[in-house]
PDB file of C-alpha atoms in Angstrom:
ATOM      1  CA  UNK A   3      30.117   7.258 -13.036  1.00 36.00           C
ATOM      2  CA  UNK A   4      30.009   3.902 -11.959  1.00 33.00           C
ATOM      3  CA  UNK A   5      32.632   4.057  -9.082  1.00 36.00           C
ATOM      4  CA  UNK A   6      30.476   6.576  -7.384  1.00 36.00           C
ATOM      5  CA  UNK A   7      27.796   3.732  -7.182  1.00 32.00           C
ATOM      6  CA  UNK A   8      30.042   0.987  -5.817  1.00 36.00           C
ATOM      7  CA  UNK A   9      30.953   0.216  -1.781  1.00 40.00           C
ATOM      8  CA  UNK A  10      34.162  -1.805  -1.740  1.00 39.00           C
ATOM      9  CA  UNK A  11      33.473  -5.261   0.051  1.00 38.00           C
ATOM     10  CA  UNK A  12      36.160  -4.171   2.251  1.00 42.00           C
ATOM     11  CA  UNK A  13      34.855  -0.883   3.193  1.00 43.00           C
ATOM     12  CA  UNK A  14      31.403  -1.929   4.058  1.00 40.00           C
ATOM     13  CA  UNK A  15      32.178  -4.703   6.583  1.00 37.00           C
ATOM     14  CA  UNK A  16      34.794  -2.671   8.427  1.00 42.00           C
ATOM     15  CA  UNK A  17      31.460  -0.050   8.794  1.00 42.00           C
ATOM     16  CA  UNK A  18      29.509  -2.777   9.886  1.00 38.00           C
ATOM     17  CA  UNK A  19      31.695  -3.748  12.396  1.00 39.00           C
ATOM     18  CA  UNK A  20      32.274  -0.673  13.786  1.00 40.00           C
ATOM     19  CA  UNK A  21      28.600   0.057  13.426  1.00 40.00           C
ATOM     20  CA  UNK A  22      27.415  -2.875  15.755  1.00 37.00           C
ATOM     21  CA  UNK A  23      26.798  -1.676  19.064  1.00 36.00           C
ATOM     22  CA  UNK A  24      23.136  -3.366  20.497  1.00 33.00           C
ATOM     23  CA  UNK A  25      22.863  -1.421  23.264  1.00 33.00           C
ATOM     24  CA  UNK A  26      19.240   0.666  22.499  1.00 34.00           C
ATOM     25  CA  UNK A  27      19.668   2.506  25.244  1.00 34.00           C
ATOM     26  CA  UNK A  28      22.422   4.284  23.634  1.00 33.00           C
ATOM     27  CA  UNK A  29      20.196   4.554  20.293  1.00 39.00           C
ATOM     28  CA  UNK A  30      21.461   8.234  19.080  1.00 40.00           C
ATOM     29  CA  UNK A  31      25.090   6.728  18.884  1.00 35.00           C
ATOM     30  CA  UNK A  32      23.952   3.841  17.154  1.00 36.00           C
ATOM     31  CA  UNK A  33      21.905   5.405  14.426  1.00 39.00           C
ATOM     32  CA  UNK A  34      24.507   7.914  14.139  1.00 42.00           C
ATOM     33  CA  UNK A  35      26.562   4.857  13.098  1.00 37.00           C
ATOM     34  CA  UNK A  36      24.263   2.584  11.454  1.00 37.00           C
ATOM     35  CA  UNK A  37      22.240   5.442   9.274  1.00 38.00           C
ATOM     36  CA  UNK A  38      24.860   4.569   6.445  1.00 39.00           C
ATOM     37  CA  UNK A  39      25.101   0.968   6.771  1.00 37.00           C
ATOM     38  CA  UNK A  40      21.917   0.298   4.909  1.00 34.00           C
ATOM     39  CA  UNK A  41      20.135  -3.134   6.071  1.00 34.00           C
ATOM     40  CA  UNK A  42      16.750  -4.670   6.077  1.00 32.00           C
ATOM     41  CA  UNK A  43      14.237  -6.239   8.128  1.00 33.00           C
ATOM     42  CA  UNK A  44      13.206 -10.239   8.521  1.00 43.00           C
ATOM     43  CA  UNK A  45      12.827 -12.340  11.200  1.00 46.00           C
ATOM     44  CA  UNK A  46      13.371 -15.379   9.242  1.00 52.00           C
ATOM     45  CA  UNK A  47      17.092 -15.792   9.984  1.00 54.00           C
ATOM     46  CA  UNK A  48      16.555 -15.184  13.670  1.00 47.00           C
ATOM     47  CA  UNK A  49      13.742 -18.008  13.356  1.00 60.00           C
ATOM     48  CA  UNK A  50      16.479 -20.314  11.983  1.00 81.00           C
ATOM     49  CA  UNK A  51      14.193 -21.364   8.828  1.00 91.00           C
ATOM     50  CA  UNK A  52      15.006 -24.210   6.698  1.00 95.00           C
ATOM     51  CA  UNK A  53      15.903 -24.077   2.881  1.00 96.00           C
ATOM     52  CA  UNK A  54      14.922 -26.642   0.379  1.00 96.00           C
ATOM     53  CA  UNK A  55      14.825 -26.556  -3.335  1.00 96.00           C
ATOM     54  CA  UNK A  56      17.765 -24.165  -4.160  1.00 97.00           C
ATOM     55  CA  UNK A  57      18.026 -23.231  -7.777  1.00 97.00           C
ATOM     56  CA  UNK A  58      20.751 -20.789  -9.243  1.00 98.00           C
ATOM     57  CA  UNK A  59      19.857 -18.409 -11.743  1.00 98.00           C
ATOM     58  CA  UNK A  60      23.708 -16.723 -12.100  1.00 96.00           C
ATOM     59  CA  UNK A  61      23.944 -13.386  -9.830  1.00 97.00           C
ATOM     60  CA  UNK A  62      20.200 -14.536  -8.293  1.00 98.00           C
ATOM     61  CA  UNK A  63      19.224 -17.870  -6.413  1.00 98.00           C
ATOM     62  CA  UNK A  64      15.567 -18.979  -5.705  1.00 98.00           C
ATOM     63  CA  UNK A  65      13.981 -21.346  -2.885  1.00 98.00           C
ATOM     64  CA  UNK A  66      11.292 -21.825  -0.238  1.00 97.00           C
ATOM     65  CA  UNK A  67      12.309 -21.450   3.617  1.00 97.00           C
ATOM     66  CA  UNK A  68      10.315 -23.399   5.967  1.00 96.00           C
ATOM     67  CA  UNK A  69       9.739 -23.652   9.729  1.00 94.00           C
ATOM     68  CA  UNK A  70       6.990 -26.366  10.306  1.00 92.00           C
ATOM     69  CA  UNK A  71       4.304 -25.780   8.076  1.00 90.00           C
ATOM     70  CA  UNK A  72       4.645 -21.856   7.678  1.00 92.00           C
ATOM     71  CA  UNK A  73       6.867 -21.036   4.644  1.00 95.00           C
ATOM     72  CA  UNK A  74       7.683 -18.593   1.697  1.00 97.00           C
ATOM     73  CA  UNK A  75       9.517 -17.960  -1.294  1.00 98.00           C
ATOM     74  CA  UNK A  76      12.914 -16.134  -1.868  1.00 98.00           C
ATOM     75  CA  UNK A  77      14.485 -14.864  -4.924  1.00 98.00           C
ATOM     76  CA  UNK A  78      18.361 -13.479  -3.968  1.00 98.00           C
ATOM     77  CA  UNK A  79      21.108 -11.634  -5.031  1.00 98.00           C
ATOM     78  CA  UNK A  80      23.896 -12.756  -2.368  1.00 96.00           C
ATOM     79  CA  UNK A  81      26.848 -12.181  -5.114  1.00 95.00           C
ATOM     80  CA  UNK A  82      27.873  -8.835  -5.092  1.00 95.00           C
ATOM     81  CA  UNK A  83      28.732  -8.165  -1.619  1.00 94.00           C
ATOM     82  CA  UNK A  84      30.139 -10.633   0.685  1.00 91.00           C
ATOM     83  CA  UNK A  85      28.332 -10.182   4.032  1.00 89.00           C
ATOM     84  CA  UNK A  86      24.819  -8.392   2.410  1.00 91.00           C
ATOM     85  CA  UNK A  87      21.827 -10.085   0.049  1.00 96.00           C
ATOM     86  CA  UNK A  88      19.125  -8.371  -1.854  1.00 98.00           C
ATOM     87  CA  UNK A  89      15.814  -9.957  -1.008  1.00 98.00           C
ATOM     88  CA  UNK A  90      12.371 -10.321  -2.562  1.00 98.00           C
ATOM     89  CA  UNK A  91       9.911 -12.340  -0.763  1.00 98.00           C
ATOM     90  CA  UNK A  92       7.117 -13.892  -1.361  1.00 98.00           C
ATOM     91  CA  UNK A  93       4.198 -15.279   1.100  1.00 97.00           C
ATOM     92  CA  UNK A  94       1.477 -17.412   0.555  1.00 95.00           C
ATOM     93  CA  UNK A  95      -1.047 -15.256   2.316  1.00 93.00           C
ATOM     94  CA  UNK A  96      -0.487 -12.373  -0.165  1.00 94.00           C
ATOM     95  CA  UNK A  97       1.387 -13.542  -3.310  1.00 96.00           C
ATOM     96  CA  UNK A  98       1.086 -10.320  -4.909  1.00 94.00           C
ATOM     97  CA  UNK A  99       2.532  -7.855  -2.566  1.00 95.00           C
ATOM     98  CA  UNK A 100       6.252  -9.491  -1.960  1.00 97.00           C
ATOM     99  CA  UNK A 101       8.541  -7.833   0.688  1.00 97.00           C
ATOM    100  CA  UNK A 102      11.580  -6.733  -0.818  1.00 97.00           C
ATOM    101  CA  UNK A 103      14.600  -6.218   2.197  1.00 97.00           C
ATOM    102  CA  UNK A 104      18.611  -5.840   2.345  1.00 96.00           C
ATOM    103  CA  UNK A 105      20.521  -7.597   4.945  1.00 93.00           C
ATOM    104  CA  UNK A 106      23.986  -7.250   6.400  1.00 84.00           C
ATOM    105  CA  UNK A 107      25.369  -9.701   8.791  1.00 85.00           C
ATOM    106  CA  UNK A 108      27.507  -8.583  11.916  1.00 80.00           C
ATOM    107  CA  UNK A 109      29.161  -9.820  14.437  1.00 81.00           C
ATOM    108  CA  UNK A 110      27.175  -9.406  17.333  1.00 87.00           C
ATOM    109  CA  UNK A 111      23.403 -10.817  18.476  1.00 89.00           C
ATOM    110  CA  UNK A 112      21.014  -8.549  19.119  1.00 86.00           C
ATOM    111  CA  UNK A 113      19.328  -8.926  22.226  1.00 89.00           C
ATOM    112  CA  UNK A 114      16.220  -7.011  21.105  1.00 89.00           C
ATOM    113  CA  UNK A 115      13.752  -6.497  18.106  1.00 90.00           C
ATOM    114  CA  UNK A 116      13.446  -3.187  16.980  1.00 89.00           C
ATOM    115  CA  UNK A 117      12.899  -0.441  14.755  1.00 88.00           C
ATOM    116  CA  UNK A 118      15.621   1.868  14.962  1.00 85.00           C
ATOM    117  CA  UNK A 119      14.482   4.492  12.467  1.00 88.00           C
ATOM    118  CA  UNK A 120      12.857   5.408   8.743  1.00 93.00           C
ATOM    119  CA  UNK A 121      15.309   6.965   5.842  1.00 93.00           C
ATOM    120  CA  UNK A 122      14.747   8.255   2.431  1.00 96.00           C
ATOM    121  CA  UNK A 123      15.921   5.552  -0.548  1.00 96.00           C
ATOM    122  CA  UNK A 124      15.659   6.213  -3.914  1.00 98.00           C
ATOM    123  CA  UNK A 125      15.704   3.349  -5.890  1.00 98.00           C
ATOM    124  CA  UNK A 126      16.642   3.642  -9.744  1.00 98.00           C
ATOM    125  CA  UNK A 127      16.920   0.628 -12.077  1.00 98.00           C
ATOM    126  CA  UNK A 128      19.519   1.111 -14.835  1.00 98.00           C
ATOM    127  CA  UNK A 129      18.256   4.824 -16.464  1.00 97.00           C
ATOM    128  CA  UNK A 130      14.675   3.850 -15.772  1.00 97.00           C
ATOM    129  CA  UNK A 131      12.428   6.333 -13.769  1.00 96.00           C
ATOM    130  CA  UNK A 132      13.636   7.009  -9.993  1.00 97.00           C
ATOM    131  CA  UNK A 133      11.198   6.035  -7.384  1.00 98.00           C
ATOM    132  CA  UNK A 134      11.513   7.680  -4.046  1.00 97.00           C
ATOM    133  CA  UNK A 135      10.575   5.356  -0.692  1.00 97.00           C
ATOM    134  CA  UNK A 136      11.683   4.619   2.918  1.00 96.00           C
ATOM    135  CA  UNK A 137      13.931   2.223   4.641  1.00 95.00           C
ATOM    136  CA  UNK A 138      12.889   0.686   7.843  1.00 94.00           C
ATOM    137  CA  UNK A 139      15.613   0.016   9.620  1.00 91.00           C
ATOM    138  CA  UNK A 140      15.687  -2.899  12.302  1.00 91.00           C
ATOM    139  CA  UNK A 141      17.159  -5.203  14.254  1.00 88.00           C
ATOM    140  CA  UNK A 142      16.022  -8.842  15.024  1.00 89.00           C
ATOM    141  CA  UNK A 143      16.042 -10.799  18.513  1.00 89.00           C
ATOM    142  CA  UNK A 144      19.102 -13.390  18.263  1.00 87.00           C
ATOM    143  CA  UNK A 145      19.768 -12.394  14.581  1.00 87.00           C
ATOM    144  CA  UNK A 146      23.459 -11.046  14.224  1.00 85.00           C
ATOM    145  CA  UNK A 147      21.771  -8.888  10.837  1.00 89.00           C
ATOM    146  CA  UNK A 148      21.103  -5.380  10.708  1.00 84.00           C
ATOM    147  CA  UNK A 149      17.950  -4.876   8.139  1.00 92.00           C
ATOM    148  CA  UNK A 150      16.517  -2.404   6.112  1.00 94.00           C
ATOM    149  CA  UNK A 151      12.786  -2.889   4.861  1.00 96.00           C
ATOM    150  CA  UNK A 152      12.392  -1.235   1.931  1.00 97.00           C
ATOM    151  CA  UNK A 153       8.894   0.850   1.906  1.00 96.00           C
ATOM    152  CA  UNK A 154       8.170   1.567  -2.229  1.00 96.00           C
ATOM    153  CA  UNK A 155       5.543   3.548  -3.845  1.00 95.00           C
ATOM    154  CA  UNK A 156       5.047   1.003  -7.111  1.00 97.00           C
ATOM    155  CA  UNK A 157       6.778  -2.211  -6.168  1.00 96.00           C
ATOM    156  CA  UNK A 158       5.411  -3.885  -8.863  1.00 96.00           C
ATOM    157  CA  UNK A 159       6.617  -1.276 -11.889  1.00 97.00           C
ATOM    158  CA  UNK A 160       9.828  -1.777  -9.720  1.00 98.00           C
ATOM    159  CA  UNK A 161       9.807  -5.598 -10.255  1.00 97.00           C
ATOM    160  CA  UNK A 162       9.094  -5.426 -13.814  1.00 97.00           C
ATOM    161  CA  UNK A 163      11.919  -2.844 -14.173  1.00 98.00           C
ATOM    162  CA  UNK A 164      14.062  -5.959 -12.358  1.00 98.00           C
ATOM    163  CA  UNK A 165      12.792  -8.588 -14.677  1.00 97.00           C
ATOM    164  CA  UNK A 166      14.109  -6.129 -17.730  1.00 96.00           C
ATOM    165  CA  UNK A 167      17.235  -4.617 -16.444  1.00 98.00           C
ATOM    166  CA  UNK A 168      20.651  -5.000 -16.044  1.00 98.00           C
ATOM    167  CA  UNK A 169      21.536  -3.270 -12.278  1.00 98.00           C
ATOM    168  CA  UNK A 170      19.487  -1.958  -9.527  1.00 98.00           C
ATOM    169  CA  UNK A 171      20.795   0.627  -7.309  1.00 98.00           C
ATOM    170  CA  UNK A 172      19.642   2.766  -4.061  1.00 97.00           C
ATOM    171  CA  UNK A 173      20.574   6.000  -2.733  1.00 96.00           C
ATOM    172  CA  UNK A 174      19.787   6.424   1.301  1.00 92.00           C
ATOM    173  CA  UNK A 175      20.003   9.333   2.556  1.00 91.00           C
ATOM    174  CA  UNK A 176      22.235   9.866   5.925  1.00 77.00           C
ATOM    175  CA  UNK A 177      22.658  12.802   7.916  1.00 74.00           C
ATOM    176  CA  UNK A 178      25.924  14.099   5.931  1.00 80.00           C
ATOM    177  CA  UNK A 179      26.450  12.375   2.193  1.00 87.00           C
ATOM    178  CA  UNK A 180      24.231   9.369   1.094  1.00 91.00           C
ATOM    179  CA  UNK A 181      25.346   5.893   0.856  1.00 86.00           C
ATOM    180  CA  UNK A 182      24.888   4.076  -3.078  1.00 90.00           C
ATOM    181  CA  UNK A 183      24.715   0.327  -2.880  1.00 92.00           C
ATOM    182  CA  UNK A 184      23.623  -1.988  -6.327  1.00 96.00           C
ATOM    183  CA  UNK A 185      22.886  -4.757  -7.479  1.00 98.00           C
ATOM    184  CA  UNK A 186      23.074  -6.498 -10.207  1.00 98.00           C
ATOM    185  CA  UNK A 187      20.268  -8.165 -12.195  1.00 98.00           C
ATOM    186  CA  UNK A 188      21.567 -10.812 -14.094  1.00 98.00           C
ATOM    187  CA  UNK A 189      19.172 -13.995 -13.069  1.00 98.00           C
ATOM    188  CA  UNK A 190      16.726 -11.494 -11.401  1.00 98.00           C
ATOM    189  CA  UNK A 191      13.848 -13.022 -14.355  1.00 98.00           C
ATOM    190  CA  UNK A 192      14.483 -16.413 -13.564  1.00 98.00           C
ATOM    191  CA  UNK A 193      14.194 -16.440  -9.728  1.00 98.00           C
ATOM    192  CA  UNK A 194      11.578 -13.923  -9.351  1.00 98.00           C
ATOM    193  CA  UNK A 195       9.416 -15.927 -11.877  1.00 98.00           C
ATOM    194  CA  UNK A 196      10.468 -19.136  -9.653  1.00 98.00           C
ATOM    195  CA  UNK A 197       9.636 -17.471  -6.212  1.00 98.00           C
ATOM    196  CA  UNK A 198       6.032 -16.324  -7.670  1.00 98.00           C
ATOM    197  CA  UNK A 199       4.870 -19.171  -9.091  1.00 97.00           C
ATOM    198  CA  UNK A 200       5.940 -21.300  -6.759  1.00 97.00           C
ATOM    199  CA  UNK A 201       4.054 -18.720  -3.973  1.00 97.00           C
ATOM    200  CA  UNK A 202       0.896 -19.103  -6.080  1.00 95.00           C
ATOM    201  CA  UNK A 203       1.072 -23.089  -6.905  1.00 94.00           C
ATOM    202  CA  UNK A 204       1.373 -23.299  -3.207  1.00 92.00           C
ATOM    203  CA  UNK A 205      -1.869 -22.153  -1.776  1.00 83.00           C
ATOM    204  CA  UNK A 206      -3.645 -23.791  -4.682  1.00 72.00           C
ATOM    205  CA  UNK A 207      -7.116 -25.952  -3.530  1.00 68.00           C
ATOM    206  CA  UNK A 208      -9.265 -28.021  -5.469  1.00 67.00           C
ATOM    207  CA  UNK A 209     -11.740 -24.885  -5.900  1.00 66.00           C
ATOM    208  CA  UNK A 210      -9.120 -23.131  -8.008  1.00 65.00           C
ATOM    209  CA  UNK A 211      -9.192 -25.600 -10.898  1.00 66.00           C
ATOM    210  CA  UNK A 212     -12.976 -25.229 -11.000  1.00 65.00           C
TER     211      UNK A 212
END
């Protein structure tokens, strides 16, 4: 069963590459190739953020990326596939409500920002209950990623089922067969703690230890 869950490293770049073609005004081709290519949306590689404070938590690495003074908090999976990360992160302005995303890098810069469509994505941690969302899927100005924002009914049962498990995995649907990708979790705990805490002890003022 598990094979049926797992892209080949291989496999999935040669897509990507293949899939890369920026021109929007040709959009139907692209989506026809990009549907199954599974990415997600944020602009903070295209805004060439800076990373401090690495820490590595085995298949999951946490840190804070910073432009000036604007900055949030990332926990990562970046292990399993060579060219694609798992993303949850977390900004000061909302510490509760983190943006979870999936990135794959290409080999072309887009020229444009821009949503190219929405697709089904069930997301299922280990045999714990299925939850059904939507993908965003985007492109960034002078970003060579193609991203998919992941849109979830309970992200935070969907964290805690992180924190607990042992691989997370998501079904998006395409126009013919759907494309599996996972992750696994090992780590998840520590950097998703990290990422949180840090989020929270950074918008701290006096006020809040009265």
């Amino acid at each position: 069963m598990i094979k049926e869950f797992i892209i080949s490293k291989k496999i999935l770049i040669l897509k990507l590459k293949s899939a890369i073609a920026w021109d929007i005004s040709m959009k139907n081709t692209v989506m026809a190739l990009i549907l199954p290519l599974l990415a997600i949306a944020h602009s903070a590689e295209s805004a060439n953020y800076n990373l401090r404070d690495p820490r590595d938590h085995g298949q999951w690495e946490s840190f804070e990326l910073y432009l000036g003074s604007e900055s949030f908090f990332r926990a990562i999976n970046s292990s399993n596939y060579k060219d694609m990360y798992l993303a949850i992160d977390y900004f000061p302005m909302d510490c509760s409500n983190p943006n979870m995303s999936i990135r794959i890098t290409g080999n072309e810069v887009s020229a444009t920002t821009k949503s190219l469509d929405l697709l089904k994505t069930e997301i299922r941690v280990d045999r714990r209950e299925k939850q059904v969302g939507l993908s965003n899927i985007n492109i960034e100005r002078g970003d060579t990623g193609i991203y998919l924002n992941l849109e979830i009914p309970n992200k935070k049962r969907l964290i805690q089922d992180m924190i607990n498990g042992s691989v997370i995995r998501f079904k998006v649907a395409t126009d013919k067969t759907p494309t599996y990708m996972e992750f696994g979790l090992r780590g998840s705990m520590a950097a998703i703690n990290r990422s949180s805490a840090s989020c929270y002890k950074s918008k701290q003022s006096p006020e809040d230890f009265f």
